[in-house]
JSON list of C-alpha atoms in Angstrom, two decimals:
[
{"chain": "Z", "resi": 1, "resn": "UNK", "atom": "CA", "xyz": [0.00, 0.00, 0.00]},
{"chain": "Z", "resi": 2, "resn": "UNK", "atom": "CA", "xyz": [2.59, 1.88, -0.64]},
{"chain": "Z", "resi": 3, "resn": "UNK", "atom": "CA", "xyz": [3.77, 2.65, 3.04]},
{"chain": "Z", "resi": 4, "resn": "UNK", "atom": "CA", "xyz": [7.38, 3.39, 4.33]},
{"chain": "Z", "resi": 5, "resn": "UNK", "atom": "CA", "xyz": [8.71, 0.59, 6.07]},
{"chain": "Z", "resi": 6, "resn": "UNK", "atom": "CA", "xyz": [11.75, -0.36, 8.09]},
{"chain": "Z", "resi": 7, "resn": "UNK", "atom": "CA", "xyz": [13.60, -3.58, 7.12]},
{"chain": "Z", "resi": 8, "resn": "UNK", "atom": "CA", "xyz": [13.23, -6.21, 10.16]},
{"chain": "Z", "resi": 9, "resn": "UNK", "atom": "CA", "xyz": [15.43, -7.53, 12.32]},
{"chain": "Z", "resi": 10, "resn": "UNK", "atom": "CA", "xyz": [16.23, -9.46, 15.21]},
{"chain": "Z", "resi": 11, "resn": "UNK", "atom": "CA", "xyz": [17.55, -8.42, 18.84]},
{"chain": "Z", "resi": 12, "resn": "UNK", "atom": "CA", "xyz": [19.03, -9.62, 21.28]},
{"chain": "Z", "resi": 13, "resn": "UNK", "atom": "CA", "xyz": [18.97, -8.12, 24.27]},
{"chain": "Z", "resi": 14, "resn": "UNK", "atom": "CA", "xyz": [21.00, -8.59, 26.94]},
{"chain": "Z", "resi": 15, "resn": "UNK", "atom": "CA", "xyz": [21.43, -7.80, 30.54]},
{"chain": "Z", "resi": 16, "resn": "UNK", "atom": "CA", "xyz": [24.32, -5.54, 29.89]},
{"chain": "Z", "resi": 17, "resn": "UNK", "atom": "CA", "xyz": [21.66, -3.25, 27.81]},
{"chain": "Z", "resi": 18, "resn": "UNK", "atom": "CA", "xyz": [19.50, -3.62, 29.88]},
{"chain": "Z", "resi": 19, "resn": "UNK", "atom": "CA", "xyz": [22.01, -2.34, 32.82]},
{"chain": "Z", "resi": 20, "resn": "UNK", "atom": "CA", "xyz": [22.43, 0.65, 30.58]},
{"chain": "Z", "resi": 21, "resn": "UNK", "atom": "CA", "xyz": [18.71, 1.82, 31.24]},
{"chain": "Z", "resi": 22, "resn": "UNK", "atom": "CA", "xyz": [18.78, 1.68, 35.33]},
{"chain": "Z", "resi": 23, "resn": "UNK", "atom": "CA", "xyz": [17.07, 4.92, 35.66]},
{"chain": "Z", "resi": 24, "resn": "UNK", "atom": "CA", "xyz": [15.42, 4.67, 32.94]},
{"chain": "Z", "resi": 25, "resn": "UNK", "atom": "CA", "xyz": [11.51, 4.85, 31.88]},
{"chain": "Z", "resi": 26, "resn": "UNK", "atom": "CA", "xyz": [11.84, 1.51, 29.67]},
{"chain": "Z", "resi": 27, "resn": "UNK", "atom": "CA", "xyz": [14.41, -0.38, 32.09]},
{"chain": "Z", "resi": 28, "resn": "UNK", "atom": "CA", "xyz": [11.48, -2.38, 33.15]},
{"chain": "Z", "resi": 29, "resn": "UNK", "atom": "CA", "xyz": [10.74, -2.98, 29.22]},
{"chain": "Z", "resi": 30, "resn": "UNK", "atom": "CA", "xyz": [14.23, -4.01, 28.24]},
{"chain": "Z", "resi": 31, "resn": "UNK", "atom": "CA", "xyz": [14.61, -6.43, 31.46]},
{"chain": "Z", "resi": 32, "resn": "UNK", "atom": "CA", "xyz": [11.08, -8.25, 30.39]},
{"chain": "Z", "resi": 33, "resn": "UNK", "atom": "CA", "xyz": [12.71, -8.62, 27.13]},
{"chain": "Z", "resi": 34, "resn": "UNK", "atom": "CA", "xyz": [16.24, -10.43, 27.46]},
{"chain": "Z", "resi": 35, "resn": "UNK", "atom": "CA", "xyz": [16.98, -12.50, 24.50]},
{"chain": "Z", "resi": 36, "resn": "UNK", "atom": "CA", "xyz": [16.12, -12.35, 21.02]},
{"chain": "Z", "resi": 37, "resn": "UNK", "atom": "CA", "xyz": [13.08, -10.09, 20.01]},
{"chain": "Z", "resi": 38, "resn": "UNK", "atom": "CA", "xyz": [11.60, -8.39, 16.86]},
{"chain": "Z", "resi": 39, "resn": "UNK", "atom": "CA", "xyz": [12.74, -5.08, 15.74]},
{"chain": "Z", "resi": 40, "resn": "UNK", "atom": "CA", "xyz": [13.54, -2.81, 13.16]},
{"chain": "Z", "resi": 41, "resn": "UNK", "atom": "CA", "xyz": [16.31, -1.24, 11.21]},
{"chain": "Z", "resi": 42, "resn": "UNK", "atom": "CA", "xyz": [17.36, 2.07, 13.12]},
{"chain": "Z", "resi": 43, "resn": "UNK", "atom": "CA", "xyz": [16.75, 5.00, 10.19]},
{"chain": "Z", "resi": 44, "resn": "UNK", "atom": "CA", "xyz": [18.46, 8.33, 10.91]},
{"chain": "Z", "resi": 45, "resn": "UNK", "atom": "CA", "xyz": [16.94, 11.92, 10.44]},
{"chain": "Z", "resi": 46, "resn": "UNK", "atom": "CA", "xyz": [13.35, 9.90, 11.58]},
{"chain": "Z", "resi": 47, "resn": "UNK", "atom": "CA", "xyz": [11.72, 11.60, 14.75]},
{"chain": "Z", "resi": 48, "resn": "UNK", "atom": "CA", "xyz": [8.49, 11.48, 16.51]},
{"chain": "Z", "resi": 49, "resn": "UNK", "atom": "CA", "xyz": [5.44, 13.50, 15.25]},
{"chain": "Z", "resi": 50, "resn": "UNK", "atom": "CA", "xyz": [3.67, 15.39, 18.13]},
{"chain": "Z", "resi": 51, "resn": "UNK", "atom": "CA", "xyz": [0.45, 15.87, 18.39]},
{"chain": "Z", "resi": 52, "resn": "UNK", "atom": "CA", "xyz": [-0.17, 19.36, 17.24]},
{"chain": "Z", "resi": 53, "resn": "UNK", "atom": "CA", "xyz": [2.95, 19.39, 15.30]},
{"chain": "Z", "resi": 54, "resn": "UNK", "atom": "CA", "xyz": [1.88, 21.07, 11.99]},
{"chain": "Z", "resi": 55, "resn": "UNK", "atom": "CA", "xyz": [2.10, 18.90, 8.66]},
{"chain": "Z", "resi": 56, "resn": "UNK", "atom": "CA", "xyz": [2.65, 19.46, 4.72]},
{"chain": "Z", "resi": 57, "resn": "UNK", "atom": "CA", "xyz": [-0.20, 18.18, 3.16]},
{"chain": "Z", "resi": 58, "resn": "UNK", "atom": "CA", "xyz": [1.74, 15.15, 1.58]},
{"chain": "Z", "resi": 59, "resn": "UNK", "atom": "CA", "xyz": [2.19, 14.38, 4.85]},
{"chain": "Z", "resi": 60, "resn": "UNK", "atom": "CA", "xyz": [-0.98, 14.72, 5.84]},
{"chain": "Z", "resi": 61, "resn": "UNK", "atom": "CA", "xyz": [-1.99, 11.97, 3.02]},
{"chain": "Z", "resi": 62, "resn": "UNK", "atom": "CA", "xyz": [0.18, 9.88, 4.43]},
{"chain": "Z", "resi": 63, "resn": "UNK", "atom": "CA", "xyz": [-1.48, 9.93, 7.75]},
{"chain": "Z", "resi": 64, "resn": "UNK", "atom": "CA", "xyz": [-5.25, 9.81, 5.93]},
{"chain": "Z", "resi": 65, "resn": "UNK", "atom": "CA", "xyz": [-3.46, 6.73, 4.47]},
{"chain": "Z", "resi": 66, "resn": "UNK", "atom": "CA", "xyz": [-2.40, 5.00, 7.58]},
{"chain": "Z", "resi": 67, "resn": "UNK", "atom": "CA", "xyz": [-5.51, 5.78, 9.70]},
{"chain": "Z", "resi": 68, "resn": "UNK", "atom": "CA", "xyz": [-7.58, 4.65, 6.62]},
{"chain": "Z", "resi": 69, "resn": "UNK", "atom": "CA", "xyz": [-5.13, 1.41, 6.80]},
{"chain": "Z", "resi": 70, "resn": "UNK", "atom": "CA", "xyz": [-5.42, 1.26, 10.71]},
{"chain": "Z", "resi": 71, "resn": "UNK", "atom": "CA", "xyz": [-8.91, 1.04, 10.61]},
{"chain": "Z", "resi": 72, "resn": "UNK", "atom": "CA", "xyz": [-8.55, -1.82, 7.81]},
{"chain": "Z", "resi": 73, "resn": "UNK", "atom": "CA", "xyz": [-6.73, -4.09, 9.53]},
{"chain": "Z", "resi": 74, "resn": "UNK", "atom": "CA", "xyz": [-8.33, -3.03, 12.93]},
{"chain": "Z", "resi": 75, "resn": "UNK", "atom": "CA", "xyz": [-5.16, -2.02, 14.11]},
{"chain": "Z", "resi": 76, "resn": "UNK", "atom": "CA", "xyz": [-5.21, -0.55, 18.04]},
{"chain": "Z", "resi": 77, "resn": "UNK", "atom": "CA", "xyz": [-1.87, 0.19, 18.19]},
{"chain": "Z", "resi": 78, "resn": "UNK", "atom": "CA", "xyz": [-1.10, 2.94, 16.56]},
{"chain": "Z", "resi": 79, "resn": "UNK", "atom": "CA", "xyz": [-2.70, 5.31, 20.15]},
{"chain": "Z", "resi": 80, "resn": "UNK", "atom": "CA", "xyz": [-1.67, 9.08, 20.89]},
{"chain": "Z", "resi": 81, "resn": "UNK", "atom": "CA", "xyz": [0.95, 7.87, 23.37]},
{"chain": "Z", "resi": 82, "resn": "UNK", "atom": "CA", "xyz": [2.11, 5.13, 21.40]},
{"chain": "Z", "resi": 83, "resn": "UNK", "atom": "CA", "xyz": [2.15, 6.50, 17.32]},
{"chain": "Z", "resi": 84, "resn": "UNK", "atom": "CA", "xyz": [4.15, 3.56, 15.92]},
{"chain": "Z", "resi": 85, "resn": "UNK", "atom": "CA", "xyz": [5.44, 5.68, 13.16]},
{"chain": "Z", "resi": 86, "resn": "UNK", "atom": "CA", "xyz": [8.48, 8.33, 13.01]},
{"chain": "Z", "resi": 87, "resn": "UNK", "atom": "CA", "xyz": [8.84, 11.38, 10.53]},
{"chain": "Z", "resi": 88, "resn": "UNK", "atom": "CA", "xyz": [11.33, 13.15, 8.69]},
{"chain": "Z", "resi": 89, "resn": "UNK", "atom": "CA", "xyz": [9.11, 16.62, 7.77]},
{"chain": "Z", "resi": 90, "resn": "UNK", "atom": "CA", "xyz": [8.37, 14.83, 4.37]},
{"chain": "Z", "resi": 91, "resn": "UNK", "atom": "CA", "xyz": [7.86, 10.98, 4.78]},
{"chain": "Z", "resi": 92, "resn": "UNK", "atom": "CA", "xyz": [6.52, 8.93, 7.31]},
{"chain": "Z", "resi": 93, "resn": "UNK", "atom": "CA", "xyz": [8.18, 5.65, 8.21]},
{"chain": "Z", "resi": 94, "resn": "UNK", "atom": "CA", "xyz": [5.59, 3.20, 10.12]},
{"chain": "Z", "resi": 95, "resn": "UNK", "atom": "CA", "xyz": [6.33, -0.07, 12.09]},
{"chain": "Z", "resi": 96, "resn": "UNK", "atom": "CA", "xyz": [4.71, -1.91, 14.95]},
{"chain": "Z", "resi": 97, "resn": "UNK", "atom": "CA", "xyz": [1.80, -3.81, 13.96]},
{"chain": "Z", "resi": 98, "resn": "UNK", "atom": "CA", "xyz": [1.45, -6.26, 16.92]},
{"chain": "Z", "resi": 99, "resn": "UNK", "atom": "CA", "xyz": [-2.04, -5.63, 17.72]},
{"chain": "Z", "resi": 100, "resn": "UNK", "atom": "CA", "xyz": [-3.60, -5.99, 14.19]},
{"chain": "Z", "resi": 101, "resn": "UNK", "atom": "CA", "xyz": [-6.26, -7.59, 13.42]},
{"chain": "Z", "resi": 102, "resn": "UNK", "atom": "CA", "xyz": [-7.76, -7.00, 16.40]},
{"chain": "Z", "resi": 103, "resn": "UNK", "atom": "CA", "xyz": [-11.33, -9.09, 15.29]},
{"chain": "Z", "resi": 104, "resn": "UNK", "atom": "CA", "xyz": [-9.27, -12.04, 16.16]},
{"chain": "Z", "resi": 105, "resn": "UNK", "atom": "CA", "xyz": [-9.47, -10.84, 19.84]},
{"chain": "Z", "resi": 106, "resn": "UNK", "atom": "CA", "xyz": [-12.90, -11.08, 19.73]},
{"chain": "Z", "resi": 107, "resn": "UNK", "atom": "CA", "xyz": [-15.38, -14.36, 20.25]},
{"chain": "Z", "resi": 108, "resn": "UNK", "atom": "CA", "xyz": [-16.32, -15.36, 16.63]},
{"chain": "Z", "resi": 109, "resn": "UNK", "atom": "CA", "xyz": [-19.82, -15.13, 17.58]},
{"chain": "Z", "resi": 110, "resn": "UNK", "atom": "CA", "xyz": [-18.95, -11.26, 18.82]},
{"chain": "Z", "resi": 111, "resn": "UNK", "atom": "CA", "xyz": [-17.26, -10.03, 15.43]},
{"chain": "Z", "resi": 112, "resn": "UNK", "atom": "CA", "xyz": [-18.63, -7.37, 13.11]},
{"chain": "Z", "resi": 113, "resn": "UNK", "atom": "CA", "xyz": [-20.51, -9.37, 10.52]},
{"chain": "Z", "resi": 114, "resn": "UNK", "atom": "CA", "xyz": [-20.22, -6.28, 8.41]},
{"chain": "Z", "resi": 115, "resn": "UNK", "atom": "CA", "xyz": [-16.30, -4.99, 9.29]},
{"chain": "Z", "resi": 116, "resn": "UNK", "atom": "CA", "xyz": [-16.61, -2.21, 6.42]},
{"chain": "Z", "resi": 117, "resn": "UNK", "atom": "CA", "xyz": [-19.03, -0.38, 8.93]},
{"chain": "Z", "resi": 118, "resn": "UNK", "atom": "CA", "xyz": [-17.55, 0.70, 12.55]},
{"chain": "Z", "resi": 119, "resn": "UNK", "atom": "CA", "xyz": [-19.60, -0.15, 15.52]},
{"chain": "Z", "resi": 120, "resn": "UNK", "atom": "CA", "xyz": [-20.25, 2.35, 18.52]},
{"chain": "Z", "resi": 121, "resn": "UNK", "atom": "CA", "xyz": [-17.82, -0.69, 20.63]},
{"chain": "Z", "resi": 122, "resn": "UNK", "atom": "CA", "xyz": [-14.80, 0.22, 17.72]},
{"chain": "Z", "resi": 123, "resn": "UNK", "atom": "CA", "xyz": [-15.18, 3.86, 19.26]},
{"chain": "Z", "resi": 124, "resn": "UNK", "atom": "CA", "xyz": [-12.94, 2.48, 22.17]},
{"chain": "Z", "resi": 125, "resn": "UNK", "atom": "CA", "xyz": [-9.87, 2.17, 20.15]},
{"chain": "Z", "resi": 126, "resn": "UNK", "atom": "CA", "xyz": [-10.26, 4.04, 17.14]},
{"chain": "Z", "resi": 127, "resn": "UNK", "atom": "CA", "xyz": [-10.36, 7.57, 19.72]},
{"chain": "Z", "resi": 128, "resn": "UNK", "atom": "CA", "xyz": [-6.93, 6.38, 20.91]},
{"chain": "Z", "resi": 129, "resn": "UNK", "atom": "CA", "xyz": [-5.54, 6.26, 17.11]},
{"chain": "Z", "resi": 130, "resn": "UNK", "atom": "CA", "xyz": [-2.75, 9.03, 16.89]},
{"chain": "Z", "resi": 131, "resn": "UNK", "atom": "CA", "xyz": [-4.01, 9.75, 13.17]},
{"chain": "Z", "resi": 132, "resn": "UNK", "atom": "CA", "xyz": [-7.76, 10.28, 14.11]},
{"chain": "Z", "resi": 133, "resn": "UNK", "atom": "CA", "xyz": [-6.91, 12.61, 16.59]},
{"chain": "Z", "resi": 134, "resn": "UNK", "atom": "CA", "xyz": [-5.00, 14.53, 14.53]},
{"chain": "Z", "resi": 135, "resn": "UNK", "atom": "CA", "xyz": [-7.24, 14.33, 11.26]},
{"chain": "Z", "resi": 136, "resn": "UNK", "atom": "CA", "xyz": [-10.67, 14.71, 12.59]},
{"chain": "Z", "resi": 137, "resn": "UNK", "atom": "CA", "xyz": [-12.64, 17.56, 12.11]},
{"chain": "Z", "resi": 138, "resn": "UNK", "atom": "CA", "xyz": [-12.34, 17.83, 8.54]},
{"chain": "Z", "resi": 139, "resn": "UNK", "atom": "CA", "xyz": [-13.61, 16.13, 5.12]},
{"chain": "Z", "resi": 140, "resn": "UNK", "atom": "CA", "xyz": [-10.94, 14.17, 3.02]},
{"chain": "Z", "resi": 141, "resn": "UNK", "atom": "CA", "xyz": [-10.98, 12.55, 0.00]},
{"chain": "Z", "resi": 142, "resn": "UNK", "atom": "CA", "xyz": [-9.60, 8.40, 0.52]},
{"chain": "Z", "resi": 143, "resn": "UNK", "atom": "CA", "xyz": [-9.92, 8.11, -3.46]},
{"chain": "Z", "resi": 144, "resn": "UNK", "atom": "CA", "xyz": [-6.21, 7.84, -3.77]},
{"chain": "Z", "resi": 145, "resn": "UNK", "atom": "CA", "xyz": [-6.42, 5.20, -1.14]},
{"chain": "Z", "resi": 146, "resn": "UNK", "atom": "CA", "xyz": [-9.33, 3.59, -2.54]},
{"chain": "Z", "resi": 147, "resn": "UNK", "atom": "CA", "xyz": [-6.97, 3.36, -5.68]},
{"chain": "Z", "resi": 148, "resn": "UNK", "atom": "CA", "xyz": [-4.54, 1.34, -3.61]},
{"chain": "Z", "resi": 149, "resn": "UNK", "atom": "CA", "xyz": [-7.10, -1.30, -2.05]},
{"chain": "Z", "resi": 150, "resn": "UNK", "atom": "CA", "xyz": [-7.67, -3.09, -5.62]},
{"chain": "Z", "resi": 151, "resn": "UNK", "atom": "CA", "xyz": [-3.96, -4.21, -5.06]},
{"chain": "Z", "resi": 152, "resn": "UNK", "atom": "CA", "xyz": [-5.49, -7.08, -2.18]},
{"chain": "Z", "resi": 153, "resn": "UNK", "atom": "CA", "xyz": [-6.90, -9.08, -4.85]},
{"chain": "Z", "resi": 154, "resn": "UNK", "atom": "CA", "xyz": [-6.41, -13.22, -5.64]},
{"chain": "Z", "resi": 155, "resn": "UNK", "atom": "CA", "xyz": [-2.89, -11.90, -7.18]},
{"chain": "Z", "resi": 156, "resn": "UNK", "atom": "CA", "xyz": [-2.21, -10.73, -3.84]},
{"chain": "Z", "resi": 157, "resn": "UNK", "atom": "CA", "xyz": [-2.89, -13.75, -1.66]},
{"chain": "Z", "resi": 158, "resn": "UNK", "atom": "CA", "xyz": [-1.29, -16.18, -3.87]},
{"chain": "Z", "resi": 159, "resn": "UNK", "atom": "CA", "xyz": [1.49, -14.19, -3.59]},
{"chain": "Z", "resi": 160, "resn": "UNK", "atom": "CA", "xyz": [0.83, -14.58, 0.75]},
{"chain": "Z", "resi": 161, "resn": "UNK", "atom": "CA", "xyz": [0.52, -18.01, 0.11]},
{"chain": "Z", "resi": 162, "resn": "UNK", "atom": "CA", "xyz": [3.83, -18.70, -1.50]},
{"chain": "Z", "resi": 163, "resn": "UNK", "atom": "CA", "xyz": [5.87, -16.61, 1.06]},
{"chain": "Z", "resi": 164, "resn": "UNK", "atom": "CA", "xyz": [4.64, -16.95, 4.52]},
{"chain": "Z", "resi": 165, "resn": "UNK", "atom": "CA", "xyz": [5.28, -20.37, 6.90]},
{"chain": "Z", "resi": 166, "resn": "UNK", "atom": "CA", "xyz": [3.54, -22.78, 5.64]},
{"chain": "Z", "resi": 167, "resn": "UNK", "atom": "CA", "xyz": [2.49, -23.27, 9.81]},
{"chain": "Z", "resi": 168, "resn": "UNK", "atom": "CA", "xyz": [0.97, -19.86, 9.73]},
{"chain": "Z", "resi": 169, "resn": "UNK", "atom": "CA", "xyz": [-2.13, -21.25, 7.19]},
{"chain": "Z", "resi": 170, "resn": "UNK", "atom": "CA", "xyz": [-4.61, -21.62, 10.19]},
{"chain": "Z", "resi": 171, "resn": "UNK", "atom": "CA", "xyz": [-7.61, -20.81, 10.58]},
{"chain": "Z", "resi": 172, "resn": "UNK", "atom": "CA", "xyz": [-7.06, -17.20, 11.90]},
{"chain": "Z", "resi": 173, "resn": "UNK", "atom": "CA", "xyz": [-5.05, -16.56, 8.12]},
{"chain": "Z", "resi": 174, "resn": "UNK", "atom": "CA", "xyz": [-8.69, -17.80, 6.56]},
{"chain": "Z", "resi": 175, "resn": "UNK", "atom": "CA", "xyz": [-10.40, -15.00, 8.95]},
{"chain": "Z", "resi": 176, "resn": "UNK", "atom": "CA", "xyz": [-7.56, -12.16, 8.17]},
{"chain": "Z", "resi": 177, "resn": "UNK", "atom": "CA", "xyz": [-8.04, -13.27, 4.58]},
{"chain": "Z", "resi": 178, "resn": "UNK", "atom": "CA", "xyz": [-11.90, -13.47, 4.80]},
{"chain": "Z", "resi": 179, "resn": "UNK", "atom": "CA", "xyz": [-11.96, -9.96, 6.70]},
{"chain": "Z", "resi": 180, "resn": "UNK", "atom": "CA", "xyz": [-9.86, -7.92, 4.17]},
{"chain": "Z", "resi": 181, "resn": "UNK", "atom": "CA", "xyz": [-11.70, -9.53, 1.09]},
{"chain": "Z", "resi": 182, "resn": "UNK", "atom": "CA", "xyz": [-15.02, -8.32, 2.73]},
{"chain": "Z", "resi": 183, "resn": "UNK", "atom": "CA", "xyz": [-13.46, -4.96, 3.26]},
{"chain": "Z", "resi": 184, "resn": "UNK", "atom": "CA", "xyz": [-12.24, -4.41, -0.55]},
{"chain": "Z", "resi": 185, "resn": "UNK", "atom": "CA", "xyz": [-15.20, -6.08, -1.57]},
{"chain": "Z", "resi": 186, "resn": "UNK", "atom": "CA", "xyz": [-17.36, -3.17, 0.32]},
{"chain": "Z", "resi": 187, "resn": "UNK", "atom": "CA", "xyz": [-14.51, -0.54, 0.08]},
{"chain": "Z", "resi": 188, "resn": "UNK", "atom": "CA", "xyz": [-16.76, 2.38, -1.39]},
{"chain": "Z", "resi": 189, "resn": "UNK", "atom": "CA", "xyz": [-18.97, 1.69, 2.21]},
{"chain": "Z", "resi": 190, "resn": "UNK", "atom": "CA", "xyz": [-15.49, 1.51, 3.70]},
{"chain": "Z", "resi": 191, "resn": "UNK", "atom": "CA", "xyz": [-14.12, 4.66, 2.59]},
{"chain": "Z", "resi": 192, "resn": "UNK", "atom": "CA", "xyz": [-17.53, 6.10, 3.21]},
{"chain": "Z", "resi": 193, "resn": "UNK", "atom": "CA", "xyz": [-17.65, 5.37, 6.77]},
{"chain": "Z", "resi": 194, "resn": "UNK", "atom": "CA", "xyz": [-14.08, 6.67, 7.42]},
{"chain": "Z", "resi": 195, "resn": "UNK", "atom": "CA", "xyz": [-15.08, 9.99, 6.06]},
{"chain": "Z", "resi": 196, "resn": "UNK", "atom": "CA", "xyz": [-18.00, 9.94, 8.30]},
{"chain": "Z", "resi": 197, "resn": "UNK", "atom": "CA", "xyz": [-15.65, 9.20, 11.16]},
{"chain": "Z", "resi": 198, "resn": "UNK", "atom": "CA", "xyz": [-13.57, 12.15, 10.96]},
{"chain": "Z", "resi": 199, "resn": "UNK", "atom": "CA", "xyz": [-16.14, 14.77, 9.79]}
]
């Protein structure tokens, strides 16, 4: 979609690091994670946006894009203390994604039957989304991301198919692939309710 994204890597971190960070806000982070964990490839000249931080409007796009992919993949991560993404005045560079697909938290017999339209419940998380604080208020135009959904077609999962663990097909990758597919399959509705959302 065409998002700025850090290459992945792994950490290890170890007690000597964590030693470092006596003192420290995330010392209690760093000890709970000794060993090897997920990260990302550090980028220079990338800082944190805040809040009322004034944007070009490229940038701005960006962020319509993200929320509008946020609220997608029903991703409650991305909060207003927690942004998950790091600027450089022009670009945005986004990582974390560790709490998407959020439906999958839910009982089956609990999910949205209709995920293209938000539920007064989905208010929870999507008021903690960095971007939809910092977009709403206003009328946008998710055409240009609209444009981008047709790219999660068949093409696109047999493409998943061929380069994820073959111990990942389960059957939360049928309800992932069962969710987006009703999503892109409904996207004008989609796109419709995210406008109404930050109006």
């Amino acid at each position: 979609l065409d998002f700025n994204v850090p290459e992945p890597v792994v950490v290890n971190v170890n007690s000597e690091f964590v030693d470092l960070l006596v003192g420290n806000d995330m010392h209690q982070v760093a000890g709970n994670s000794l060993g090897f964990n997920f990260g990302n490839e550090y980028q220079r000249g990338y800082y944190p946006l805040l809040k009322d931080q004034p944007v070009t409007d490229i940038v701005k796009q960006k962020l319509l894009d993200l929320f509008a992919f946020d609220m997608l993949i029903s991703n409650s991560d991305r909060r207003i203390d927690k942004p998950n993404f790091l600027f450089n005045g022009n670009d945005v560079l986004v990582f974390d994604h560790e709490i998407a697909f959020g439906f999958l938290f839910e009982l089956p017999f609990l999910r949205n039957n209709n995920p293209w339209l938000f539920r007064d419940s989905d208010m929870d998380w999507i008021n903690l989304n960095f971007c939809f604080n910092l977009l709403k208020g206003n009328e946008y135009n998710f055409l240009p991301f609209l444009d981008k959904l047709i790219s999660i077609n068949d093409l696109f999962w047999d493409k998943i198919e061929t380069i994820i663990p073959q111990e990942w097909f389960n059957s939360q990758f049928g309800t992932i692939k069962n969710n987006l597919s009703s999503m892109v399959e409904h996207a004008d509705l989609f796109t419709g309710e995210l406008t109404r959302l930050l109006q």
